[in-house]
């Protein structure tokens, strides 16, 4: 069975955060290490195959997603922890890094439901598309009659989101529309601190969902060796990107886009975010905000105050909404026109999606444009 193991590694405590060049070096060392390994011995001598890996390095460490074929979850986690530990020890530059977390992330309720329903009338559908539809639909009254308590679940998720709010270090309450101490408290459209906190926590909560679903999309596109336009299997998010480029959304693009999402949201949570770096990040934020709204709506937590807080964040983070023109075929090529030049529209052609808007913007080395090859 294929498992996706998440590994969170950190630089030693008290060590200065890595500069961009150091981060690029760390990416190369870790990726080269994985490329040299095809399989690793798990517990009891069983072999675990390493299928794929994605590396996202941030100033304080690296987040790894490792695809493995293993007979059981415990074997997958043990094997990945072992191989990552060996890769770190093998490099003088990474030898002091610490593995903070190494685990397969499962949705506990869905996993429990699947185990309980094995071969029974409530077993999950065989078709991936049907499973996706089942997992994304909102709880119904029938669920309530079978013991699903929607209010209790909503209260629990709300508590989780509020607890996660402090992890969104780059965005203070004012970014969500909360008035600061010097502003007029009688302004009617101000967002309450409680709504802002729930919106912040929901963004962090939705980030995990978005990243995991994008990993599944990467795996689907890789297995089918197809683009989003040609893919027979279900996709979570790549069908939501501008349709005119669907034939360009292959596995390589999907990996670059996933790394972009991880790099962007890492800056959201580690406090280093300043501005969106490229068109791909603008589109990534659009997906994240959609995922956040859907998640809140699913649990009945999306009221006017929280919605206003998310709208305020979008207004403050986006410098403009030019990327929305990518969804309008009548605007195709406006960035290369005289009108676009007069309006200061940044390049939006597909080939420029991962190109930094200027030298001060950060694009992860694994997603950045490859250097132009010299003519032979």
Coordinates of C-alpha atoms in Angstrom, one line a residue:
X1 CA 0.0 0.0 0.0
X2 CA 1.2 3.5 -0.8
X3 CA 1.7 5.9 2.2
X4 CA 2.6 9.5 2.3
X5 CA 4.9 10.2 5.2
X6 CA 5.4 13.7 6.5
X7 CA 8.8 14.6 7.9
X8 CA 9.4 17.9 9.7
X9 CA 13.1 18.7 10.3
X10 CA 14.5 21.7 12.1
X11 CA 17.9 23.3 12.2
X12 CA 19.6 23.2 15.7
X13 CA 18.1 25.5 18.3
X14 CA 20.0 28.8 18.5
X15 CA 21.3 28.5 14.9
X16 CA 20.8 31.5 12.6
X17 CA 18.0 30.9 10.0
X18 CA 19.2 29.9 6.6
X19 CA 19.7 32.4 3.8
X20 CA 18.3 31.7 0.3
X21 CA 21.6 30.3 -0.9
X22 CA 21.8 28.0 2.1
X23 CA 18.2 26.8 1.6
X24 CA 19.0 26.0 -2.1
X25 CA 22.0 24.0 -1.0
X26 CA 19.9 22.1 1.6
X27 CA 17.3 21.3 -1.1
X28 CA 20.0 19.9 -3.4
X29 CA 21.6 17.8 -0.6
X30 CA 18.3 16.2 0.5
X31 CA 17.0 15.6 -3.0
X32 CA 20.3 14.0 -4.1
X33 CA 20.1 11.8 -1.0
X34 CA 16.6 10.6 -1.9
X35 CA 17.7 10.0 -5.5
X36 CA 20.4 7.6 -4.3
X37 CA 17.9 5.4 -2.4
X38 CA 15.4 3.1 -4.0
X39 CA 14.4 1.0 -1.0
X40 CA 15.1 0.8 2.7
X41 CA 14.8 -2.1 5.2
X42 CA 11.9 -1.7 7.6
X43 CA 11.1 -3.6 10.8
X44 CA 11.7 -7.4 10.7
X45 CA 13.8 -7.0 7.6
X46 CA 10.8 -6.2 5.3
X47 CA 11.8 -3.9 2.4
X48 CA 10.0 -0.6 1.9
X49 CA 10.1 1.0 -1.6
X50 CA 10.7 4.7 -1.9
X51 CA 8.5 5.9 -4.7
X52 CA 8.8 9.7 -4.7
X53 CA 9.7 12.6 -2.5
X54 CA 9.0 16.4 -2.4
X55 CA 11.3 18.7 -0.4
X56 CA 10.3 22.2 0.8
X57 CA 13.1 24.0 2.7
X58 CA 12.3 27.1 4.7
X59 CA 14.5 29.3 6.9
X60 CA 14.2 27.1 9.9
X61 CA 14.4 23.7 8.4
X62 CA 12.6 21.5 5.8
X63 CA 9.2 19.9 5.3
X64 CA 9.4 16.6 3.4
X65 CA 6.6 14.4 1.9
X66 CA 7.8 10.9 1.1
X67 CA 5.8 8.4 -0.9
X68 CA 6.6 4.8 0.0
X69 CA 5.1 1.4 -0.7
X70 CA 4.9 -0.5 2.6
X71 CA 2.9 -3.4 4.0
X72 CA 1.7 -1.2 7.0
X73 CA 1.7 2.3 8.3
X74 CA 4.2 1.6 11.0
X75 CA 6.6 0.1 8.5
X76 CA 6.3 3.2 6.3
X77 CA 7.0 5.6 9.2
X78 CA 9.9 3.5 10.6
X79 CA 11.6 3.3 7.1
X80 CA 11.2 6.9 6.3
X81 CA 12.5 8.1 9.7
X82 CA 15.5 5.8 9.2
X83 CA 16.4 6.9 5.7
X84 CA 15.9 10.6 6.5
X85 CA 18.1 10.3 9.6
X86 CA 20.8 8.6 7.6
X87 CA 20.6 11.3 4.9
X88 CA 21.0 14.0 7.4
X89 CA 23.9 12.3 9.2
X90 CA 25.6 11.7 5.9
X91 CA 25.9 15.4 5.1
X92 CA 28.2 17.6 7.2
X93 CA 25.9 20.6 6.6
X94 CA 22.8 18.8 7.8
X95 CA 24.2 16.5 10.5
X96 CA 22.9 18.6 13.4
X97 CA 19.4 18.9 12.1
X98 CA 16.7 17.3 14.2
X99 CA 13.6 15.3 13.1
X100 CA 10.7 16.8 14.9
X101 CA 8.0 14.7 13.3
X102 CA 7.7 11.7 11.1
X103 CA 4.3 10.3 10.6
X104 CA 1.6 9.3 8.2
X105 CA -1.3 11.8 8.5
X106 CA -4.7 10.1 8.4
X107 CA -8.1 11.6 8.9
X108 CA -9.0 9.7 12.0
X109 CA -12.7 9.6 11.4
X110 CA -12.5 8.6 7.8
X111 CA -9.9 5.9 8.6
X112 CA -12.1 4.5 11.5
X113 CA -15.2 4.6 9.2
X114 CA -13.3 2.7 6.5
X115 CA -12.0 0.1 8.9
X116 CA -15.4 -0.5 10.5
X117 CA -17.1 -0.8 7.1
X118 CA -14.6 -3.2 5.4
X119 CA -16.5 -5.5 3.1
X120 CA -19.8 -4.3 4.7
X121 CA -22.7 -2.4 3.3
X122 CA -21.1 0.9 4.4
X123 CA -17.7 0.1 2.7
X124 CA -16.2 3.1 0.9
X125 CA -16.9 3.2 -2.9
X126 CA -14.4 1.4 -5.1
X127 CA -14.1 4.3 -7.6
X128 CA -11.8 7.2 -6.4
X129 CA -14.2 9.8 -7.8
X130 CA -17.1 8.4 -5.7
X131 CA -14.9 8.3 -2.6
X132 CA -13.9 12.0 -3.2
X133 CA -17.6 12.9 -3.5
X134 CA -18.4 11.0 -0.3
X135 CA -15.7 12.6 1.7
X136 CA -16.4 16.2 0.6
X137 CA -20.2 16.2 1.0
X138 CA -21.6 18.0 4.1
X139 CA -23.1 15.9 6.9
X140 CA -26.8 15.2 6.5
X141 CA -29.7 14.6 8.7
X142 CA -29.2 10.9 8.2
X143 CA -25.8 11.2 9.7
X144 CA -27.3 12.9 12.7
X145 CA -29.7 10.0 13.2
X146 CA -26.8 7.5 13.2
X147 CA -25.0 9.3 15.9
X148 CA -23.3 12.1 14.1
X149 CA -23.6 15.2 16.3
X150 CA -23.1 18.2 13.9
X151 CA -23.1 20.8 16.7
X152 CA -20.5 18.9 18.8
X153 CA -18.3 18.4 15.8
X154 CA -18.6 22.0 14.8
X155 CA -17.7 23.1 18.3
X156 CA -14.7 20.8 18.3
X157 CA -13.4 22.0 14.9
X158 CA -14.0 25.6 16.0
X159 CA -11.8 25.0 19.1
X160 CA -9.1 23.5 16.9
X161 CA -9.1 26.5 14.6
X162 CA -8.9 29.0 17.4
X163 CA -6.0 27.1 18.9
X164 CA -4.2 27.2 15.5
X165 CA -4.7 30.9 15.1
X166 CA -1.5 31.9 16.8
X167 CA 0.5 29.9 14.3
X168 CA -0.3 32.4 11.6
X169 CA 2.5 34.7 12.7
X170 CA 2.7 36.9 9.6
X171 CA -0.8 38.3 9.8
X172 CA -1.8 40.3 12.9
X173 CA -5.5 41.0 13.5
X174 CA -5.4 44.3 11.7
X175 CA -4.8 42.3 8.4
X176 CA -8.2 40.7 9.0
X177 CA -10.0 44.0 9.5
X178 CA -9.7 44.4 13.2
X179 CA -9.3 48.1 14.3
X180 CA -6.1 49.0 16.0
X181 CA -6.1 51.2 19.1
X182 CA -5.9 54.4 17.2
X183 CA -8.8 53.9 14.9
X184 CA -12.5 54.8 15.5
X185 CA -14.2 52.0 17.3
X186 CA -17.6 53.1 15.9
X187 CA -16.7 52.1 12.4
X188 CA -19.5 49.7 11.4
X189 CA -17.6 47.4 9.1
X190 CA -14.8 46.6 11.5
X191 CA -14.2 42.8 12.2
X192 CA -14.3 41.5 15.7
X193 CA -11.1 40.0 17.2
X194 CA -12.9 36.7 17.7
X195 CA -13.9 36.5 14.0
X196 CA -10.4 37.4 13.0
X197 CA -9.0 34.7 15.2
X198 CA -11.3 32.1 13.8
X199 CA -10.5 33.2 10.3
X200 CA -6.7 32.9 11.0
X201 CA -7.1 29.5 12.5
X202 CA -9.2 28.3 9.7
X203 CA -6.5 29.3 7.2
X204 CA -4.0 27.1 9.1
X205 CA -6.5 24.3 9.4
X206 CA -7.3 24.5 5.6
X207 CA -3.6 24.6 4.7
X208 CA -3.1 21.0 5.9
X209 CA -6.1 19.9 3.9
X210 CA -5.0 21.8 0.7
X211 CA -1.4 20.4 0.9
X212 CA -2.6 16.8 1.4
X213 CA -5.1 17.1 -1.4
X214 CA -2.4 18.6 -3.7
X215 CA -0.1 15.7 -2.9
X216 CA -2.9 13.3 -4.0
X217 CA -3.2 15.3 -7.3
X218 CA 0.5 15.0 -7.9
X219 CA 0.3 11.3 -7.4
X220 CA -2.7 11.0 -9.7
X221 CA -1.0 13.0 -12.5
X222 CA 2.3 11.0 -12.0
X223 CA 0.6 7.6 -12.1
X224 CA -1.4 8.5 -15.2
X225 CA 1.4 10.4 -16.9
X226 CA -1.2 12.9 -18.0
X227 CA -2.2 16.5 -17.8
X228 CA -5.2 17.8 -15.9
X229 CA -7.1 18.1 -19.2
X230 CA -6.3 14.4 -20.1
X231 CA -6.5 12.8 -16.6
X232 CA -9.2 10.2 -16.1
X233 CA -8.8 10.1 -12.3
X234 CA -10.3 12.6 -9.9
X235 CA -8.3 15.8 -9.1
X236 CA -8.9 17.9 -6.1
X237 CA -7.5 21.3 -7.3
X238 CA -5.8 21.4 -10.6
X239 CA -9.1 21.6 -12.4
X240 CA -9.7 24.8 -10.5
X241 CA -6.7 26.6 -12.1
X242 CA -7.3 28.6 -15.3
X243 CA -8.8 26.2 -17.8
X244 CA -7.0 27.6 -20.8
X245 CA -3.8 26.1 -19.5
X246 CA -5.1 22.7 -18.5
X247 CA -3.0 20.9 -21.0
X248 CA 0.1 22.3 -19.3
X249 CA -0.8 21.0 -15.8
X250 CA 1.3 17.8 -15.8
X251 CA 3.1 16.1 -12.9
X252 CA 6.1 18.3 -13.1
X253 CA 4.0 21.5 -13.0
X254 CA 2.0 20.0 -10.2
X255 CA 5.1 19.3 -8.1
X256 CA 6.3 22.9 -8.7
X257 CA 2.9 24.3 -7.7
X258 CA 2.8 22.1 -4.6
X259 CA 6.2 23.3 -3.5
X260 CA 5.0 26.9 -4.1
X261 CA 2.0 26.4 -1.8
X262 CA 4.2 24.9 0.9
X263 CA 6.8 27.7 0.6
X264 CA 4.1 30.4 0.7
X265 CA 2.2 29.0 3.7
X266 CA 5.4 28.4 5.5
X267 CA 6.1 32.1 5.3
X268 CA 2.6 32.7 6.6
X269 CA 3.3 30.7 9.7
X270 CA 7.0 31.5 10.4
X271 CA 6.4 35.2 10.3
X272 CA 8.7 35.9 7.3
X273 CA 6.0 36.7 4.7
X274 CA 6.1 40.1 3.1
X275 CA 4.5 39.9 -0.3
X276 CA 3.3 37.3 -2.8
X277 CA 6.2 36.4 -5.0
X278 CA 4.8 35.3 -8.3
X279 CA 1.6 34.5 -10.3
X280 CA 1.7 30.9 -9.0
X281 CA 1.5 32.2 -5.4
X282 CA -1.4 34.5 -6.3
X283 CA -3.3 31.4 -7.6
X284 CA -2.2 29.3 -4.6
X285 CA -3.7 31.9 -2.2
X286 CA -6.9 31.8 -4.2
X287 CA -7.1 28.0 -3.8
X288 CA -6.3 28.4 -0.1
X289 CA -9.0 31.0 0.5
X290 CA -11.5 28.8 -1.3
X291 CA -10.5 25.7 0.7
X292 CA -10.8 27.8 3.9
X293 CA -14.3 29.0 3.0
X294 CA -15.4 25.5 2.1
X295 CA -14.1 24.1 5.3
X296 CA -15.8 26.7 7.4
X297 CA -19.0 26.3 5.5
X298 CA -18.9 22.5 5.9
X299 CA -19.0 22.8 9.7
X300 CA -21.4 25.7 9.7
X301 CA -18.8 28.2 10.9
X302 CA -18.8 30.6 8.0
X303 CA -20.8 33.6 9.2
X304 CA -20.7 37.2 8.0
X305 CA -18.0 38.3 10.4
X306 CA -15.6 35.5 9.5
X307 CA -16.3 36.0 5.8
X308 CA -15.5 39.7 6.2
X309 CA -12.3 38.8 8.0
X310 CA -11.1 36.6 5.1
X311 CA -12.1 39.2 2.5
X312 CA -10.1 41.8 4.4
X313 CA -7.0 39.5 4.5
X314 CA -7.3 39.0 0.7
X315 CA -7.6 42.7 0.1
X316 CA -4.5 43.3 2.3
X317 CA -2.3 40.5 0.8
X318 CA -3.1 40.8 -2.9
X319 CA -1.5 43.8 -4.5
X320 CA -3.9 43.6 -7.3
X321 CA -6.4 41.1 -8.8
X322 CA -4.8 40.9 -12.2
X323 CA -4.5 37.1 -11.9
X324 CA -8.3 36.9 -12.1
X325 CA -8.0 37.8 -15.8
X326 CA -6.4 34.3 -16.3
X327 CA -9.9 32.9 -15.9
X328 CA -11.3 35.2 -18.6
X329 CA -10.3 34.1 -22.1
X330 CA -11.2 37.6 -23.5
X331 CA -8.3 39.0 -21.4
X332 CA -5.8 36.5 -22.8
X333 CA -2.5 38.4 -23.6
X334 CA -3.5 41.6 -21.9
X335 CA -0.2 41.6 -20.1
X336 CA 1.6 41.8 -23.4
X337 CA -0.6 44.6 -24.8
X338 CA -0.3 48.4 -24.8
X339 CA -3.2 48.5 -22.4
X340 CA -1.5 46.1 -20.0
X341 CA 1.7 48.1 -20.1
X342 CA -0.2 51.3 -19.3
X343 CA -1.9 49.6 -16.4
X344 CA 1.4 48.1 -15.1
X345 CA 0.2 44.5 -15.5
X346 CA 2.9 42.0 -14.6
X347 CA 3.7 39.2 -17.0
X348 CA 1.0 36.5 -16.7
X349 CA 1.9 34.1 -19.5
X350 CA 2.1 30.5 -18.3
X351 CA 5.8 30.4 -18.6
X352 CA 6.1 33.3 -16.2
X353 CA 4.0 31.9 -13.4
X354 CA 7.0 30.9 -11.2
X355 CA 9.1 34.0 -12.2
X356 CA 9.5 36.4 -9.2
X357 CA 7.8 39.8 -9.7
X358 CA 11.1 41.4 -8.8
X359 CA 14.5 40.6 -7.2
X360 CA 13.1 41.0 -3.7
X361 CA 10.6 38.2 -4.0
X362 CA 11.3 34.7 -2.8
X363 CA 10.5 31.7 -5.0
X364 CA 11.5 28.3 -3.7
X365 CA 14.4 26.8 -5.6
X366 CA 12.5 23.6 -6.4
X367 CA 9.7 25.7 -8.1
X368 CA 11.8 28.5 -9.7
X369 CA 12.3 28.7 -13.4
X370 CA 15.2 26.6 -14.7
X371 CA 18.1 28.5 -16.2
X372 CA 18.1 29.0 -19.9
X373 CA 20.3 26.5 -21.6
X374 CA 23.0 27.8 -23.9
X375 CA 22.6 27.1 -27.5
X376 CA 24.8 24.2 -28.7

